[in-house]
Amino acid sequence: MSASPRPAGSETPQAGSLLGQRDPRDTWSKKADFLLSVVGFAVDLGNIWRFPYICYQNGGGAFLIPYMLMAVFGGVPLFYMELALGQFHRVGAIPIWKYICPIFKGIGFSICVINLYVAFYYNTIIAWALFYFCSSFARTLPWASCSNPWNTPSCLSYFEAGNVSWTNLSKSPAEEFYMRHVLQVQNSHGLSDVGEIRWQLLLCLFLIFTTVYFSLWKGIKTSGKVVWVTATLPYVVLLILLIRGATLPGAWRGIVFYLQPDWQKLRSVWVDAAAQVFFSLGPGFGVLLALASYNPFNNNYAIVTSLVNCFTSFLSGFVIFTVLGYMAEMRHMDVAEVAKGPSLLFITYPEALANMTGSSFFAILFFLMMVTLGLDSTFGGLEAVITALMDEYPQALGKHRQLFVLGLIALCFLGSLATLTNVWALSDGWTPWTSFLGMQQFCSDVRAMLGFGPGLYWQVCWRVVSPATLAVSLLDQPPLVLFDYEYPAWSIRLGHLIGASSFLCIPTYMVYKLVWTPGSLKQVRERGSPPLHWAGEGGFPVHPLTLTPPPPPPPPPPPPPSPCLLCTAGLGGLGRGSVRWRPLLCRRCHPRRGWLFPRRAPRPAGRRPDSCFSPGVPKRAARKPRLCWAGPPRWLPARPAVSPKGAPDEPQEKSRPPNNASG
């Protein structure tokens, strides 16, 4: 970024000064809580599962070049933009459009609908991983042999027999475990045959949503602590699996295939690279917006988190391809022929784990990592919905967060039940969204938070490159095929209809805004347009809701007067009759409570003295040291020996020579 000088004498404004009189908002207790939450959302199953599959499908190392270019010029700038918007405005995906373009608030509702759709199917994948995790607690893994009740005569294991004749009809034990035992697709004859729900998967799904609820019910205070485990454990497991995979025979074949580019496929991989970047980083889902809204005003973690995401994808490629090289060595096949189709997570890798020494241990670690990766993404997606709706309706939902989160989790659980039937198949997608905030105003917002504005690289990416990258990723839509089953045309149209339903919120809210907003057409158009922004004191922007400079903060209270030396030591009575101590004595009692002597209980009005020696106190009683009712012992200056003339009935005190021996 290029640095931009601040105006002289100005300071970086805090979020409270920009947001006017808004209610105080929770913030992350530690910076690491936010960093781990963003990393946990960005590093998901797509980094471990989809990235290696897309990589070897598109020529191995040739895929890394367009992937890095799409990340640098497309994904990271949008990642940065969404974090900056959330951190500056400190609201969720719905109310933020009041500051950008109010008539497009329906985009915020669409984001919430998309996140709910994702929660319906994404948690089912985590339930599968949990089912595999529970099945791994066995001396022999159930997908290691063909001697199980769900196996067929076509089942054939590469590792049980020395010389095997593999045909097109042969199935591995891991494939039959996944298809016939977990999904039970043999009981379904098509999409018209729904089938029943397996109680084992239902129990796993219930445990997943229960964990999600108790991680989100109190907001970032609980989820920020859970991610310390769920976001760091995958890296420990990845390092263990990488070391184990590097020691397997034939691992070098997988690494060579991973890094050696196939330049003939370079022209056809750009669409998959763009889709993988946006699917992995996750801009446009409102999650980054929600997580950054709980940030302090001056955080700058966009580059760090995006680099961690890309590094994790690259590292997971080594973990996966070392195992694929091992399987290719054992099967005497090419690496490209080892895994075909999107079966890497639940078929190919478990089969390799089943034939290692200590297979149960490594299987437990691998599927525990899958569960934690999925939970982090679920935390982020549902937190985006919770934050957006609670910021939009604070009066109705603000005081009932726990009940609201419980209802939302119950809705997602009921919506996920359909994915446990026999006809459901795994699919993924992504939905981008763009901002209508002016580039100049957005750059000034970033300058207000960080003290320097975004450079030319970021502005060019936001204006031209990132939108073009989004358009490229929509050019090619591959046919929807799962293994050997080709979906009928009516099911594809139904899927498009479900996808389009999320976008209906945008025109619906536009019509609502135009019809129900009072005033003339010109006034309605002005209220639906982006709000005015103007520079406040110091050259920094004023928040658009206030439209007036924020009032200056009240001056700090003056410091209390310092106590004298004798009063501090509790020896104020020693200098009562000494002239030499009088410059060190207090002239009036200290207004605050003393640290040495506790404050006494107040006396009735008329009897409370104003000082240690006040007029009206008898001489005999005044000679005894006593404490002021208002604080530590303080003394008035010595009274004159003779009262002024014309002051009758005033008690007089004889003057005494200074007692040099005192003090």
Coordinates of C-alpha atoms in Angstrom, one line a residue, residues 400-637:
H400 CA -33.0 -12.5 23.5
R401 CA -29.8 -13.6 21.7
Q402 CA -29.8 -17.1 23.2
L403 CA -33.4 -17.9 22.2
F404 CA -32.8 -16.4 18.8
V405 CA -29.7 -18.5 18.2
L406 CA -31.6 -21.6 19.4
G407 CA -34.4 -20.9 16.9
L408 CA -31.9 -20.4 14.1
I409 CA -30.0 -23.6 14.9
A410 CA -33.3 -25.5 15.0
L411 CA -34.3 -24.1 11.6
C412 CA -31.0 -25.2 10.1
F413 CA -31.3 -28.7 11.7
L414 CA -34.8 -29.2 10.2
G415 CA -33.6 -28.0 6.8
S416 CA -30.7 -30.4 7.0
L417 CA -32.9 -33.4 7.4
A418 CA -33.6 -33.6 3.7
T419 CA -29.9 -34.0 3.0
L420 CA -29.8 -37.2 5.0
T421 CA -32.1 -39.0 2.6
N422 CA -30.9 -41.3 -0.2
V423 CA -31.3 -38.8 -3.0
W424 CA -29.1 -36.1 -1.8
A425 CA -25.8 -35.5 -3.5
L426 CA -23.0 -33.1 -2.6
S427 CA -22.7 -29.9 -4.6
D428 CA -21.0 -26.6 -3.9
G429 CA -21.3 -23.1 -5.2
W430 CA -20.6 -19.5 -4.4
T431 CA -22.4 -16.2 -4.7
P432 CA -20.5 -12.9 -5.1
W433 CA -21.7 -9.5 -4.2
T434 CA -20.4 -6.1 -4.8
S435 CA -20.4 -2.7 -3.1
F436 CA -22.0 0.5 -4.3
L437 CA -19.8 2.6 -2.0
G438 CA -17.7 5.2 -4.0
M439 CA -14.1 4.3 -4.4
Q440 CA -12.9 7.7 -3.1
Q441 CA -15.1 7.5 0.0
F442 CA -14.0 3.9 0.7
C443 CA -10.3 4.9 0.4
S444 CA -10.9 7.7 2.9
D445 CA -12.6 5.2 5.3
V446 CA -9.5 3.0 5.1
R447 CA -7.3 6.0 5.7
A448 CA -9.3 6.9 8.8
M449 CA -8.8 3.5 10.3
L450 CA -5.2 2.7 9.4
G451 CA -3.7 6.2 8.9
F452 CA -2.8 5.5 5.3
G453 CA -5.0 4.8 2.3
P454 CA -4.9 1.9 -0.2
G455 CA -2.5 2.1 -3.0
L456 CA -3.0 2.1 -6.8
Y457 CA -2.8 -1.8 -6.9
W458 CA -5.9 -2.1 -4.6
Q459 CA -7.9 0.5 -6.4
V460 CA -7.3 -1.0 -9.9
C461 CA -8.2 -4.5 -8.6
W462 CA -11.4 -3.2 -7.0
R463 CA -12.5 -1.2 -10.1
V464 CA -11.5 -3.6 -12.9
V465 CA -9.7 -6.8 -12.1
S466 CA -11.9 -8.3 -9.4
P467 CA -15.2 -7.7 -11.2
A468 CA -13.7 -9.2 -14.3
T469 CA -12.5 -12.3 -12.3
L470 CA -16.0 -12.8 -11.0
A471 CA -17.5 -12.6 -14.5
V472 CA -14.9 -15.2 -15.8
S473 CA -15.9 -17.7 -13.1
L474 CA -19.5 -17.6 -14.3
L475 CA -18.7 -18.3 -18.0
D476 CA -18.6 -22.1 -17.8
Q477 CA -21.0 -24.3 -15.9
P478 CA -20.0 -28.0 -16.0
P479 CA -22.7 -30.7 -16.3
L480 CA -24.0 -32.0 -13.0
V481 CA -23.0 -35.6 -12.7
L482 CA -22.5 -37.7 -9.5
F483 CA -20.4 -40.9 -10.2
D484 CA -22.5 -42.7 -12.9
Y485 CA -25.8 -41.0 -12.2
E486 CA -26.7 -38.1 -14.5
Y487 CA -29.3 -35.7 -13.1
P488 CA -32.6 -35.2 -15.0
A489 CA -33.4 -31.9 -16.6
W490 CA -36.2 -31.1 -14.1
S491 CA -33.9 -31.5 -11.1
I492 CA -31.4 -29.0 -12.7
R493 CA -34.1 -26.5 -13.2
L494 CA -35.3 -27.0 -9.6
G495 CA -31.7 -26.3 -8.4
H496 CA -31.6 -23.1 -10.5
L497 CA -34.9 -22.1 -9.0
I498 CA -33.6 -22.6 -5.5
G499 CA -30.5 -20.7 -6.3
A500 CA -32.5 -17.8 -7.8
S501 CA -34.8 -17.7 -4.7
S502 CA -32.0 -16.1 -2.7
F503 CA -31.8 -13.2 -5.2
L504 CA -35.6 -12.5 -4.9
C505 CA -34.9 -10.4 -1.8
I506 CA -33.2 -7.7 -3.8
P507 CA -36.0 -6.7 -6.2
T508 CA -38.6 -7.3 -3.4
Y509 CA -36.9 -4.9 -1.1
M510 CA -36.6 -2.3 -3.9
V511 CA -40.3 -2.4 -4.5
Y512 CA -41.0 -2.2 -0.8
K513 CA -38.7 0.8 -0.4
L514 CA -40.2 2.7 -3.3
V515 CA -43.8 2.0 -2.3
W516 CA -43.7 2.5 1.4
T517 CA -41.3 5.4 1.7
P518 CA -43.3 8.6 2.2
G519 CA -42.6 11.7 0.0
S520 CA -42.4 12.6 -3.6
L521 CA -40.5 10.5 -6.1
K522 CA -37.5 12.7 -5.9
Q523 CA -37.4 12.4 -2.2
V524 CA -37.8 8.7 -2.3
R525 CA -34.9 8.5 -4.9
E526 CA -32.7 10.6 -2.7
R527 CA -33.4 8.5 0.4
G528 CA -32.6 5.3 -1.5
S529 CA -29.3 6.8 -2.9
P530 CA -25.9 6.5 -1.2
P531 CA -25.8 9.0 1.7
L532 CA -23.7 12.1 1.6
H533 CA -20.2 12.1 3.0
W534 CA -18.2 15.1 3.8
A535 CA -14.9 15.6 5.6
G536 CA -15.0 16.5 9.2
E537 CA -12.4 18.0 11.5
G538 CA -8.9 16.8 10.6
G539 CA -9.8 15.7 7.1
F540 CA -11.4 12.5 8.3
P541 CA -14.9 11.4 7.2
V542 CA -18.0 12.0 9.3
H543 CA -20.2 9.0 9.7
P544 CA -23.1 9.3 7.2
L545 CA -25.8 8.7 9.8
T546 CA -24.9 11.8 11.8
L547 CA -24.4 14.3 8.9
T548 CA -22.9 16.6 11.5
P549 CA -19.4 16.5 13.1
P550 CA -19.4 14.5 16.3
P551 CA -19.3 16.6 19.5
P552 CA -15.9 17.0 21.1
P553 CA -15.2 14.7 24.0
P554 CA -15.7 16.2 27.4
P555 CA -12.5 17.5 29.1
P556 CA -11.0 15.2 31.7
P557 CA -11.7 16.1 35.3
P558 CA -9.0 18.1 37.1
P559 CA -6.7 16.1 39.3
P560 CA -7.4 16.3 43.0
P561 CA -5.1 18.5 45.1
S562 CA -2.1 16.8 46.6
P563 CA -2.2 16.2 50.3
C564 CA 0.4 17.8 52.6
L565 CA 3.2 15.8 54.0
L566 CA 1.9 15.5 57.5
C567 CA -1.6 14.5 56.4
T568 CA -0.2 11.9 54.1
A569 CA 1.8 10.4 57.0
G570 CA -1.2 10.8 59.3
L571 CA 0.7 13.2 61.6
G572 CA -1.1 16.4 61.0
G573 CA -1.7 17.1 64.7
L574 CA 2.0 17.4 65.5
G575 CA 2.3 20.8 63.8
R576 CA -0.7 22.5 65.3
G577 CA 1.2 25.0 67.3
S578 CA 4.3 25.3 65.2
V579 CA 4.9 28.1 62.8
R580 CA 7.6 26.3 60.9
W581 CA 5.1 23.5 59.9
R582 CA 2.4 25.9 58.6
P583 CA 3.6 26.1 55.0
L584 CA 3.4 22.3 54.7
L585 CA -0.2 22.0 56.0
C586 CA -3.4 21.8 53.9
R587 CA -5.5 24.9 53.7
R588 CA -8.7 23.0 53.2
C589 CA -9.7 19.4 53.6
H590 CA -9.1 17.0 50.7
P591 CA -12.3 16.5 48.6
R592 CA -11.6 12.8 48.0
R593 CA -11.4 9.9 50.4
G594 CA -8.1 9.5 52.1
W595 CA -6.0 6.4 51.5
L596 CA -4.8 6.1 55.1
F597 CA -7.9 7.0 57.1
P598 CA -11.4 5.8 56.2
R599 CA -14.2 8.2 55.8
R600 CA -16.4 8.5 58.8
A601 CA -20.2 8.3 58.6
P602 CA -21.8 11.7 57.9
R603 CA -23.2 13.6 60.8
P604 CA -26.5 15.5 60.8
A605 CA -26.5 18.9 59.1
G606 CA -25.2 21.7 61.3
R607 CA -22.8 19.6 63.3
R608 CA -20.4 18.6 60.5
P609 CA -17.3 20.8 60.7
D610 CA -15.9 22.2 57.5
S611 CA -12.3 21.6 58.5
C612 CA -10.2 20.2 61.3
F613 CA -10.3 23.6 63.2
S614 CA -13.3 25.5 62.1
P615 CA -15.0 28.5 63.8
G616 CA -17.5 27.4 66.4
V617 CA -15.5 24.5 67.7
P618 CA -14.6 25.0 71.4
K619 CA -11.0 25.8 72.1
R620 CA -10.5 22.9 74.5
A621 CA -11.8 20.4 71.9
A622 CA -9.9 22.0 69.1
R623 CA -6.6 21.3 70.8
K624 CA -7.1 17.6 70.5
P625 CA -6.1 16.1 67.1
R626 CA -9.2 14.9 65.2
L627 CA -10.1 13.9 61.7
C628 CA -12.2 15.8 59.2
W629 CA -15.4 14.2 58.2
A630 CA -14.5 14.8 54.5
G631 CA -11.2 12.9 54.3
P632 CA -7.8 12.6 55.9
P633 CA -6.6 15.0 58.6
R634 CA -6.1 18.5 57.3
W635 CA -5.4 21.8 59.1
L636 CA -6.3 25.4 58.5
P637 CA -3.7 28.1 58.7

